[in-house]
mmCIF file of C-alpha atoms in Angstrom:
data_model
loop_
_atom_site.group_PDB
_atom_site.id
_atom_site.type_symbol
_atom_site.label_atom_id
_atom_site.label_comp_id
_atom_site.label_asym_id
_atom_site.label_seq_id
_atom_site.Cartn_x
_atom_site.Cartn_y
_atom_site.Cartn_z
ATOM 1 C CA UNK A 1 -39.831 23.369 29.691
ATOM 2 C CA UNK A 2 -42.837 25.059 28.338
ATOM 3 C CA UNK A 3 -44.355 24.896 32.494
ATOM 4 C CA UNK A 4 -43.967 27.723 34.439
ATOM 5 C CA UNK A 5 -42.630 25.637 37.330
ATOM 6 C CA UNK A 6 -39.718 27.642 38.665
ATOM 7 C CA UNK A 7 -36.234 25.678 38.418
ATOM 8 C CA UNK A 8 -35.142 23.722 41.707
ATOM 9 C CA UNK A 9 -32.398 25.964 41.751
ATOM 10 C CA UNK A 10 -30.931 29.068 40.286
ATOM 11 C CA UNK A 11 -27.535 31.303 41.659
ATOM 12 C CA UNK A 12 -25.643 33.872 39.936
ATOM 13 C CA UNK A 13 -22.622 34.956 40.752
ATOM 14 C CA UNK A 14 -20.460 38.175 39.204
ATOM 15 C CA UNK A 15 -17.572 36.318 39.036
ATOM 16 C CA UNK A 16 -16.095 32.532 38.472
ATOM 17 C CA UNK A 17 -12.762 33.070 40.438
ATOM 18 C CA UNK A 18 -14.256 32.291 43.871
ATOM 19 C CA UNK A 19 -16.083 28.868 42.696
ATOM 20 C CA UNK A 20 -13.131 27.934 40.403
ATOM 21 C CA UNK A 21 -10.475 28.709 43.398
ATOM 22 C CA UNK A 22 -12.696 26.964 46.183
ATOM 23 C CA UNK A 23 -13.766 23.860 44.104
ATOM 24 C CA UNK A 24 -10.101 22.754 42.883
ATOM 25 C CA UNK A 25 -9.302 22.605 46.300
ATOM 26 C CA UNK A 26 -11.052 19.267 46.054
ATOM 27 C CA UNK A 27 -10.139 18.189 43.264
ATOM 28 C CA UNK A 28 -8.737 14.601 43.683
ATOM 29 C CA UNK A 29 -11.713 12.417 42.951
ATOM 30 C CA UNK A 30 -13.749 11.800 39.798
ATOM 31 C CA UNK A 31 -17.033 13.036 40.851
ATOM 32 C CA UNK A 32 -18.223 15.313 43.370
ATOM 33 C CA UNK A 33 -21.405 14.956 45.324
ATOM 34 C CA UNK A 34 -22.969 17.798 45.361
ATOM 35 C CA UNK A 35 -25.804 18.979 47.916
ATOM 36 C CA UNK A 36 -28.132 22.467 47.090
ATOM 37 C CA UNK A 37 -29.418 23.260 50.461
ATOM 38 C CA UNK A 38 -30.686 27.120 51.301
ATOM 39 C CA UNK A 39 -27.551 28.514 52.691
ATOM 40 C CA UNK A 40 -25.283 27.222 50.055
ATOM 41 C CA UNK A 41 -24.130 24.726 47.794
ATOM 42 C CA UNK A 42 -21.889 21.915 49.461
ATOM 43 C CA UNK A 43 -19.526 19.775 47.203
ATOM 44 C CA UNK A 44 -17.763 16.283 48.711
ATOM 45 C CA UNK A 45 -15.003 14.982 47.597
ATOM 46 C CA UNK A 46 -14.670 11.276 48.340
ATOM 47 C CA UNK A 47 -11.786 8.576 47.986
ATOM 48 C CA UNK A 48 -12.088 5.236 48.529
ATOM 49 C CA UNK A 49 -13.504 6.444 52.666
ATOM 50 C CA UNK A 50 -9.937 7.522 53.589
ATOM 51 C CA UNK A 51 -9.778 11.025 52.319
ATOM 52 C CA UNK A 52 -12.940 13.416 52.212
ATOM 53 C CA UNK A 53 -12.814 17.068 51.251
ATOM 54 C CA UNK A 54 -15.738 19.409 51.553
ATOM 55 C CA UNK A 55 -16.241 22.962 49.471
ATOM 56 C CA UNK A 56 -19.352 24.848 50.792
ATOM 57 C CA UNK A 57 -20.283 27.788 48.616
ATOM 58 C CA UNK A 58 -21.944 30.091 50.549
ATOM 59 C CA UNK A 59 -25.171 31.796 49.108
ATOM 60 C CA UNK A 60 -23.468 34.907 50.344
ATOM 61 C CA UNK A 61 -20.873 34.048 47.328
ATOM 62 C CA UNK A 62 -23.245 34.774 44.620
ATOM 63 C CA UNK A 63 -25.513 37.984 43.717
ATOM 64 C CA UNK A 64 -28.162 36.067 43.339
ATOM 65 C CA UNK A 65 -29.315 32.552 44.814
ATOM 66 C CA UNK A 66 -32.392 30.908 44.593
ATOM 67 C CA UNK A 67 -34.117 27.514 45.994
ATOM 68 C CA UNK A 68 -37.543 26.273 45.422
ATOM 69 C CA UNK A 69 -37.993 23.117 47.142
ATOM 70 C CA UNK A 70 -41.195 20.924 45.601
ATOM 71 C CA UNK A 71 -43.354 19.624 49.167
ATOM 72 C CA UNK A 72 -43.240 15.994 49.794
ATOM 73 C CA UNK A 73 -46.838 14.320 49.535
ATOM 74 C CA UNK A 74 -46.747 13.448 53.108
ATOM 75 C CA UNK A 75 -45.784 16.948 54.873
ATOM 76 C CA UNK A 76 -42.570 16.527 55.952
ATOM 77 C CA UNK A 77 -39.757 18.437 55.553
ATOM 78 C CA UNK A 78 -38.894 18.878 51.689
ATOM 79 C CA UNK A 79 -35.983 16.668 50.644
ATOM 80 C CA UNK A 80 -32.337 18.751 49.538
ATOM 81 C CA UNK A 81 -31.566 17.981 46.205
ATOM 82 C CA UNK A 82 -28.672 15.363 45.821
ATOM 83 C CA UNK A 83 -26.552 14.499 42.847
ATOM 84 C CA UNK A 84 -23.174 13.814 41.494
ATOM 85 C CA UNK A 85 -21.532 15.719 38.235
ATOM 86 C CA UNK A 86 -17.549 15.093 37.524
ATOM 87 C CA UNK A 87 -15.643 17.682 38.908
ATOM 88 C CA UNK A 88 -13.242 18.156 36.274
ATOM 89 C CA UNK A 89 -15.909 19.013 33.543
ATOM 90 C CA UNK A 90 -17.309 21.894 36.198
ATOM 91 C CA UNK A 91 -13.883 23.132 36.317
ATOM 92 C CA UNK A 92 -13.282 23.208 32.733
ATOM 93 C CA UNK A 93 -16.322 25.457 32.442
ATOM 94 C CA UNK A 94 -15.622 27.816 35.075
ATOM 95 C CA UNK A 95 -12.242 28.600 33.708
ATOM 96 C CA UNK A 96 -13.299 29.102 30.111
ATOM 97 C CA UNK A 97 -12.185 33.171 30.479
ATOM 98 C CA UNK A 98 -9.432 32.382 32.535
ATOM 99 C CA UNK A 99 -6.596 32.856 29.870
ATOM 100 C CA UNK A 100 -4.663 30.031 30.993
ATOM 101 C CA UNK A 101 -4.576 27.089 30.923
ATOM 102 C CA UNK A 102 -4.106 25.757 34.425
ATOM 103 C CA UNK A 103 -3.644 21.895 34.097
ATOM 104 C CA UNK A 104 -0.718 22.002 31.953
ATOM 105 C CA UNK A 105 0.951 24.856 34.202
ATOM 106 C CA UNK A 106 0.579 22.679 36.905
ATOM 107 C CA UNK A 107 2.239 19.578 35.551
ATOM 108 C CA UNK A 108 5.120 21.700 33.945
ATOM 109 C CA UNK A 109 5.320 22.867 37.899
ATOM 110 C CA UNK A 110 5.632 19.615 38.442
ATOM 111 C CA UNK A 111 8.671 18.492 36.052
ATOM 112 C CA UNK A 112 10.486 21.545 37.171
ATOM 113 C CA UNK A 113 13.084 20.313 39.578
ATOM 114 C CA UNK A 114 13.697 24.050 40.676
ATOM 115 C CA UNK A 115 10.525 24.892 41.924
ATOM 116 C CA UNK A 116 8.859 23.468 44.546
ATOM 117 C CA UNK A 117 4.966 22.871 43.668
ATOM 118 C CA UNK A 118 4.559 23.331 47.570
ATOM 119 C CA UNK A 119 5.261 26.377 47.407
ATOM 120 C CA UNK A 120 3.476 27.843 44.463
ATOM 121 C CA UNK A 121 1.336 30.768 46.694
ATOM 122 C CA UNK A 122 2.890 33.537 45.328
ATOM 123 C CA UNK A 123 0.493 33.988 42.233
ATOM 124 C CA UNK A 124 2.812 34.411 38.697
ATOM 125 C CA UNK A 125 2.090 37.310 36.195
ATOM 126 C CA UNK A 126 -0.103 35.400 34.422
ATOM 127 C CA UNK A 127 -1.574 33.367 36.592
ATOM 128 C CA UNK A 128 -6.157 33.403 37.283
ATOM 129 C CA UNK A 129 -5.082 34.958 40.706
ATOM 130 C CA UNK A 130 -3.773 37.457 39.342
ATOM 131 C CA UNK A 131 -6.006 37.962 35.953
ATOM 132 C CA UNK A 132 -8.701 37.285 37.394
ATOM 133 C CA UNK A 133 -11.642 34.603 36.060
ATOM 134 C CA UNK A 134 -14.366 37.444 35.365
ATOM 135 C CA UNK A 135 -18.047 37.103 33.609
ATOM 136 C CA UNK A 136 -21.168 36.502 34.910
ATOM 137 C CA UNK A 137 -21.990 32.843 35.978
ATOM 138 C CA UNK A 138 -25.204 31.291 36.232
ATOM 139 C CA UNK A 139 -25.844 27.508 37.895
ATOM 140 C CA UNK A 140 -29.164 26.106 37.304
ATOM 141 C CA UNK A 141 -30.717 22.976 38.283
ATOM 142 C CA UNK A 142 -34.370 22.625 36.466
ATOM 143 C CA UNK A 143 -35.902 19.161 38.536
ATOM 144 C CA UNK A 144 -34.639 16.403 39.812
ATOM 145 C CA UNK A 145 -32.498 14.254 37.279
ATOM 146 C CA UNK A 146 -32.073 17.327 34.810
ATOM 147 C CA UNK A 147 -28.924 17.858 33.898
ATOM 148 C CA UNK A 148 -26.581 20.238 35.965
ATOM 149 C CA UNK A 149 -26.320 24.040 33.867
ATOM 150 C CA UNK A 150 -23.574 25.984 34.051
ATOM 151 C CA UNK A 151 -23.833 29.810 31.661
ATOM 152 C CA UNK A 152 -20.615 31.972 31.113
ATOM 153 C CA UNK A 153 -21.366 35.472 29.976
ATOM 154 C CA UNK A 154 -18.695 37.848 29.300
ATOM 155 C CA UNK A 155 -18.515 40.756 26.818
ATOM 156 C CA UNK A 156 -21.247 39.534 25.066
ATOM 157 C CA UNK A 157 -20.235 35.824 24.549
ATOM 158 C CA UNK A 158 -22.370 33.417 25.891
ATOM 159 C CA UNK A 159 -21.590 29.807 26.679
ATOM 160 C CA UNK A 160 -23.556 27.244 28.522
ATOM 161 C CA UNK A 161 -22.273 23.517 29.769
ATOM 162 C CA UNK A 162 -24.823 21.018 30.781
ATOM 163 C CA UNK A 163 -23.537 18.754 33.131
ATOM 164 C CA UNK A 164 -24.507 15.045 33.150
ATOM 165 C CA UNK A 165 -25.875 14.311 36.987
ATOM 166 C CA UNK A 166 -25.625 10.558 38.590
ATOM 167 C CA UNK A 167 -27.721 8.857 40.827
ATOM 168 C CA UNK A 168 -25.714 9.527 43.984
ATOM 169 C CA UNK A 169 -23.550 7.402 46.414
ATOM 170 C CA UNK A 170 -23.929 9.446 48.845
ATOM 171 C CA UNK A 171 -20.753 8.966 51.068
ATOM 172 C CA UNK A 172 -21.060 8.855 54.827
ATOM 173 C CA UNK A 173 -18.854 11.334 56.325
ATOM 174 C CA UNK A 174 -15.619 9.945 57.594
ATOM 175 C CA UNK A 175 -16.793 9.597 61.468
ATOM 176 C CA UNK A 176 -14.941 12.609 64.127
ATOM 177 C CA UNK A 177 -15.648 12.721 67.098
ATOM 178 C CA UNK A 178 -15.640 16.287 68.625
ATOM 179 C CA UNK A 179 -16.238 14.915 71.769
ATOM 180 C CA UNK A 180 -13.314 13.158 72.052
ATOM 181 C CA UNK A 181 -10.471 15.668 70.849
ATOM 182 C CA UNK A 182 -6.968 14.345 71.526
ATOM 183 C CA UNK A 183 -6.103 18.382 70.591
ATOM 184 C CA UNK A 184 -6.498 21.427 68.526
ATOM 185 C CA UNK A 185 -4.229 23.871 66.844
ATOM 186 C CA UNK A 186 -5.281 26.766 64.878
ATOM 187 C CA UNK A 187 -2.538 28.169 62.640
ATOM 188 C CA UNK A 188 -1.253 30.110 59.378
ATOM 189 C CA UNK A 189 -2.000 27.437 56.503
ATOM 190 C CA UNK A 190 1.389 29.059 54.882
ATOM 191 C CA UNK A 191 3.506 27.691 57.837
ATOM 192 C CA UNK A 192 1.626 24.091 57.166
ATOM 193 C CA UNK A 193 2.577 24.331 53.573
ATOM 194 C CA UNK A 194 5.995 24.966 54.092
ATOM 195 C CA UNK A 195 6.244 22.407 56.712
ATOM 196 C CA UNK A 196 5.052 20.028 53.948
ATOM 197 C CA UNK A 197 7.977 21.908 51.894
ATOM 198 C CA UNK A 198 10.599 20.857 54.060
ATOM 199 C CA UNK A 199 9.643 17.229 54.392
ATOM 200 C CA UNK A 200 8.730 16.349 50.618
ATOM 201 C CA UNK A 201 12.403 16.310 49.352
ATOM 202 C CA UNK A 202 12.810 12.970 50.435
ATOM 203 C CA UNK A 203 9.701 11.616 49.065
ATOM 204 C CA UNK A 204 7.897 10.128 52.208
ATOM 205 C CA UNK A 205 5.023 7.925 52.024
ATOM 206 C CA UNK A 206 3.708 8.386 55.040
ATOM 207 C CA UNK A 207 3.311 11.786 57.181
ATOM 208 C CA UNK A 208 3.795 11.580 61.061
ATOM 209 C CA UNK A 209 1.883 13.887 63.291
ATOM 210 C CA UNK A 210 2.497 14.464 67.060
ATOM 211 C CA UNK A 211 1.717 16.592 69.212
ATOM 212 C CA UNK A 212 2.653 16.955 72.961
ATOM 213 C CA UNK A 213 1.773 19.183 75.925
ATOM 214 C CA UNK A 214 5.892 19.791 76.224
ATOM 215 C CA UNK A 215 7.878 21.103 73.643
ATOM 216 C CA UNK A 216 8.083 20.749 70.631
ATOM 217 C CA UNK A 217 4.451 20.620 71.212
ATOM 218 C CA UNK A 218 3.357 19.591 67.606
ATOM 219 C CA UNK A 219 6.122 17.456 64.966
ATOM 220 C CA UNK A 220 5.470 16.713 61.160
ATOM 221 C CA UNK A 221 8.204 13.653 60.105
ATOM 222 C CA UNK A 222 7.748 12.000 56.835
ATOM 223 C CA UNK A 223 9.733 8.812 56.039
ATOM 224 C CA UNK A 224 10.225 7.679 52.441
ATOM 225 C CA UNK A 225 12.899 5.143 50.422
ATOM 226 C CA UNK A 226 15.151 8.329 50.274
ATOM 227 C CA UNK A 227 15.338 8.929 54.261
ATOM 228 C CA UNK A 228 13.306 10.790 56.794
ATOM 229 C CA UNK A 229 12.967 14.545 57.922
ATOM 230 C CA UNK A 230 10.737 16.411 60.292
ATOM 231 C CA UNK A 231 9.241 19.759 61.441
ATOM 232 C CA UNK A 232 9.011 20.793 64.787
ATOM 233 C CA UNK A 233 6.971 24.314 65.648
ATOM 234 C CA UNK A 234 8.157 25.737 68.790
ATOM 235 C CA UNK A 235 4.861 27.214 70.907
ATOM 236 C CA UNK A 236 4.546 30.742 69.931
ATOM 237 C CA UNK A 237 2.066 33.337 68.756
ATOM 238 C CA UNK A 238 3.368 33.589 65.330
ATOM 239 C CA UNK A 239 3.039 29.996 64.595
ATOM 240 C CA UNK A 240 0.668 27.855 66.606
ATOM 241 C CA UNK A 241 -2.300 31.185 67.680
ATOM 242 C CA UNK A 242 -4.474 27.958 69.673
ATOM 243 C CA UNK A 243 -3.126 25.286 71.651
ATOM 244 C CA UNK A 244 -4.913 22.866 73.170
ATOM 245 C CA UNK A 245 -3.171 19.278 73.829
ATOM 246 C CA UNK A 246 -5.411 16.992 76.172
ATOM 247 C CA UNK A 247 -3.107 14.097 75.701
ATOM 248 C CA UNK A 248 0.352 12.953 73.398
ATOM 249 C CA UNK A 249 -1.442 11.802 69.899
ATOM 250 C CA UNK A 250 0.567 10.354 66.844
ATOM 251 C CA UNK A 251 -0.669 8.705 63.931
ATOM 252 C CA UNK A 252 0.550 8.188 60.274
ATOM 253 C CA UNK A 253 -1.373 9.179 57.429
ATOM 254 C CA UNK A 254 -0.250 8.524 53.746
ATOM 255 C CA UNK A 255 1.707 11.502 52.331
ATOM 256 C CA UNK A 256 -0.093 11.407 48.906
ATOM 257 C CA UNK A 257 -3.234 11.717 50.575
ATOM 258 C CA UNK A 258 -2.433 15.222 52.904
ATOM 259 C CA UNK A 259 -0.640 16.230 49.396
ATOM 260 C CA UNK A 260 -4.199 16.297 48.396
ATOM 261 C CA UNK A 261 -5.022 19.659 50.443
ATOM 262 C CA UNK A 262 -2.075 21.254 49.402
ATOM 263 C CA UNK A 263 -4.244 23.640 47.035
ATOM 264 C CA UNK A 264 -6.430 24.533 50.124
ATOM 265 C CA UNK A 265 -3.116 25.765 52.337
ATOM 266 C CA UNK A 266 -2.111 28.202 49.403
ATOM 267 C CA UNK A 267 -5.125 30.057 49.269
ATOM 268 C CA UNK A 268 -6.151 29.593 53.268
ATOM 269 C CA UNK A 269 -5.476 32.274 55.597
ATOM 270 C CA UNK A 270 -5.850 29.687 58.862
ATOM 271 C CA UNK A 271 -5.963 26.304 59.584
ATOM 272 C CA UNK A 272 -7.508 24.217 62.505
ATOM 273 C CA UNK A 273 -5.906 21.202 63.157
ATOM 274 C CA UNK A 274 -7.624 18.690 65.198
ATOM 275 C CA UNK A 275 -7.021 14.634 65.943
ATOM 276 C CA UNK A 276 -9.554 12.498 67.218
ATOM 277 C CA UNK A 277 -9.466 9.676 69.867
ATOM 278 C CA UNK A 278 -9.285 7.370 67.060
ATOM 279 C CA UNK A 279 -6.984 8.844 65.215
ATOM 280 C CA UNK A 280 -8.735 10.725 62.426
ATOM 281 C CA UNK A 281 -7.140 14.391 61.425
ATOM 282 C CA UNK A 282 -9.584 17.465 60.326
ATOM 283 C CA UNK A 283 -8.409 20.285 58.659
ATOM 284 C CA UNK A 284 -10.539 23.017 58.615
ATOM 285 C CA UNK A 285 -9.562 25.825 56.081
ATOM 286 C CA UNK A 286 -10.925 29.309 56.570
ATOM 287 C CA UNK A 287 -10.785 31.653 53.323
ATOM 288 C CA UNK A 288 -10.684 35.115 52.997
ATOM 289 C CA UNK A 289 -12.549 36.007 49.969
ATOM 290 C CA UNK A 290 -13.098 39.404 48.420
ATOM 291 C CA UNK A 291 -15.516 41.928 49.970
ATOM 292 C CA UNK A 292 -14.688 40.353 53.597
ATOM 293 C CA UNK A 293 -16.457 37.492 52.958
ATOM 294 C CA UNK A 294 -14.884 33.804 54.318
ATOM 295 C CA UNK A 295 -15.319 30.561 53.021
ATOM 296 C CA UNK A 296 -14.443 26.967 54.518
ATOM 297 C CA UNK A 297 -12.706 24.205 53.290
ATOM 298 C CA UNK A 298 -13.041 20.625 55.067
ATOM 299 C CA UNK A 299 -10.658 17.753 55.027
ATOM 300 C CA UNK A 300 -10.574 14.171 56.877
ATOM 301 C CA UNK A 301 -8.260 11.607 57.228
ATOM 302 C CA UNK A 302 -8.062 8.213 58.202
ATOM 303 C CA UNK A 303 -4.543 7.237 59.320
ATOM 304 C CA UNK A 304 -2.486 4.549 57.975
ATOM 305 C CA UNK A 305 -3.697 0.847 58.726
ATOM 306 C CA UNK A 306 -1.274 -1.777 59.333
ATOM 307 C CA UNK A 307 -1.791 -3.613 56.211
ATOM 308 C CA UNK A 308 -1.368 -0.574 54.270
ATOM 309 C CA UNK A 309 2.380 -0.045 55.698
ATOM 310 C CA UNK A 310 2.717 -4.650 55.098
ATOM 311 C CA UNK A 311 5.156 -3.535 52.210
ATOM 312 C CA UNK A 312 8.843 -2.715 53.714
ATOM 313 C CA UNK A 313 7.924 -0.759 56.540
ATOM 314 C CA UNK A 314 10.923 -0.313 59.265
ATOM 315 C CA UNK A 315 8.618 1.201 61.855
ATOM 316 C CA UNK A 316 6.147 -1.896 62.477
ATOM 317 C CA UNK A 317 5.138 -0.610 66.180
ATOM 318 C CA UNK A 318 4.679 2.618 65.125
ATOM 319 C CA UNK A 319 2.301 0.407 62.499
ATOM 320 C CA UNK A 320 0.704 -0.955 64.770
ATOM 321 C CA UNK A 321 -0.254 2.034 66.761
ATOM 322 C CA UNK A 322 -1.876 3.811 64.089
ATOM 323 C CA UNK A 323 -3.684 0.428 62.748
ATOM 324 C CA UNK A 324 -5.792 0.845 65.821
ATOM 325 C CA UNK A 325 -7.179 3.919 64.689
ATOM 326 C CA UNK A 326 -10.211 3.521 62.160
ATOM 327 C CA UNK A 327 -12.526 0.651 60.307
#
């Protein structure tokens, strides 16, 4: 403390809306990995290898942003700091001046049979979108195995969080292969959302995907104890903008899971779509934030595995077509 050795890292940004909106995009594991590099700060989200979702805060999103990398004995390249804080704590800070109190909005969403927590986008009087989460926030990261420090300064109040950090798991990335694209769709992330509107009623488990080179080109169906439903998207500029089907892919991925990156659709602009040979989805969420600046949110999914469908499951070809896919 009393050293002059400047901190590992140090970024201030003017406001805690864009890290609080970006970061509970992701918010469906316990801890967060988090990665400092010197264009950004990159938060994964890991569950049990069969959902990943990745937040990279651009340094571009902060007024000021600051690395100092310590050289490695031998030469080489200087190692990225690497660490893991849980996300909810970082998400209580960074709403301290948000004047409401999100989590128990959410769950009354939730109870209220009337409104559809799909499709919350439209922002309510009160809600941060619309207040705003102002004050100056600092992150700092003094050395390796300090604690994670997080300062809120607004109208003279002053608060600072420190943030327990782990030794991290690092999880490897669910494996895509970009190289072996079955297709790729870029679209509104509204018209996803409200796909995922339509289907929910009857409380599927699983989610469908398909997409063909002949209409109706791409077809969300969920299938639950209460019934079935589906979405098809006719091929047209104002829903699908890119189309590109090299061959018919369907797999099954578990509802609950793609519920996950419901959050990211509300506040994307666009959506990429894209299914692997093996069967893994990507969704790639691009963000317009304030001042013209975009941010990107990253999701993966592994598709359903036979022995996760052993439970009454009518469809047991279907099962077995998308057991093939990953492991």
């Amino acid at each position: 403390m009393a050293s002059q050795t400047p901190p590992v890292f140090r970024a201030v940004a003017t406001s805690t809306r864009p890290l609080y909106q970006l970061l509970r995009c992701i918010n469906f594991a316990p801890n967060v990995h988090v990665q400092i590099t010197e264009d950004g700060i990159r938060f994964a989200a890991d569950l049990s290898r069969v959902i990943q979702g990745v937040a990279f805060l651009d340094k571009a999103l902060f007024s000021a942003y600051t690395v100092n990398l310590p050289s490695p004995e031998d030469g080489g390249p200087p190692e990225l700091p690497n660490f893991q804080i849980p996300l909810n704590s970082l998400l209580e800070v960074l709403q301290i001046f948000g004047a409401v109190d999100v989590a128990s909005r959410a769950q009354k969403a939730e109870q209220d049979p009337y409104r559809s927590n799909f499709r919350n986008y439209r922002p309510d009087a009160f809600s941060n979108q619309t207040l705003g989460i102002s004050g100056t926030c600092t992150l700092l990261y003094a050395e390796e195995g300090d604690a994670f420090k997080v300062t809120i300064e607004e109208s003279g109040v002053k608060t600072t969080a420190s943030l327990t950090t782990y030794v991290p798991e690092i999880p490897d990335d669910i494996p895509f292969d970009r190289n072996d694209l079955a297709f790729k769709i870029i679209m509104q992330s509204r018209s996803l959302l409200d796909s995922l509107a339509e289907i929910s009623p009857t409380a599927p488990v699983r989610l469908t995907i398909t997409t063909t080179k002949s209409s109706p080109f791409l077809s969300l169906s969920g299938t639950g104890d209460l019934g079935s439903s589906a979405v098809d998207f006719a091929r047209g500029k104002d829903l699908l903008e890119t189309f590109n089907i090299q061959q018919k892919w369907s797999q099954s991925y578990k509802f609950d899971f793609i519920k996950n990156s419901t959050e990211a659709m509300r506040i994307a602009n666009k959506v990429s779509l894209r299914g692997d040979g093996q069967g893994v989805l990507s969704l790639q969420f691009m963000v317009e934030m304030d001042g013209g600046k975009r941010s990107f949110l990253d999701f993966r999914f592994v598709p359903f595995m036979q022995s996760d469908e052993a439970e009454e499951d009518e469809d047991t070809e279907e099962g077995h077509e998308g057991g093939e896919a990953d492991e």
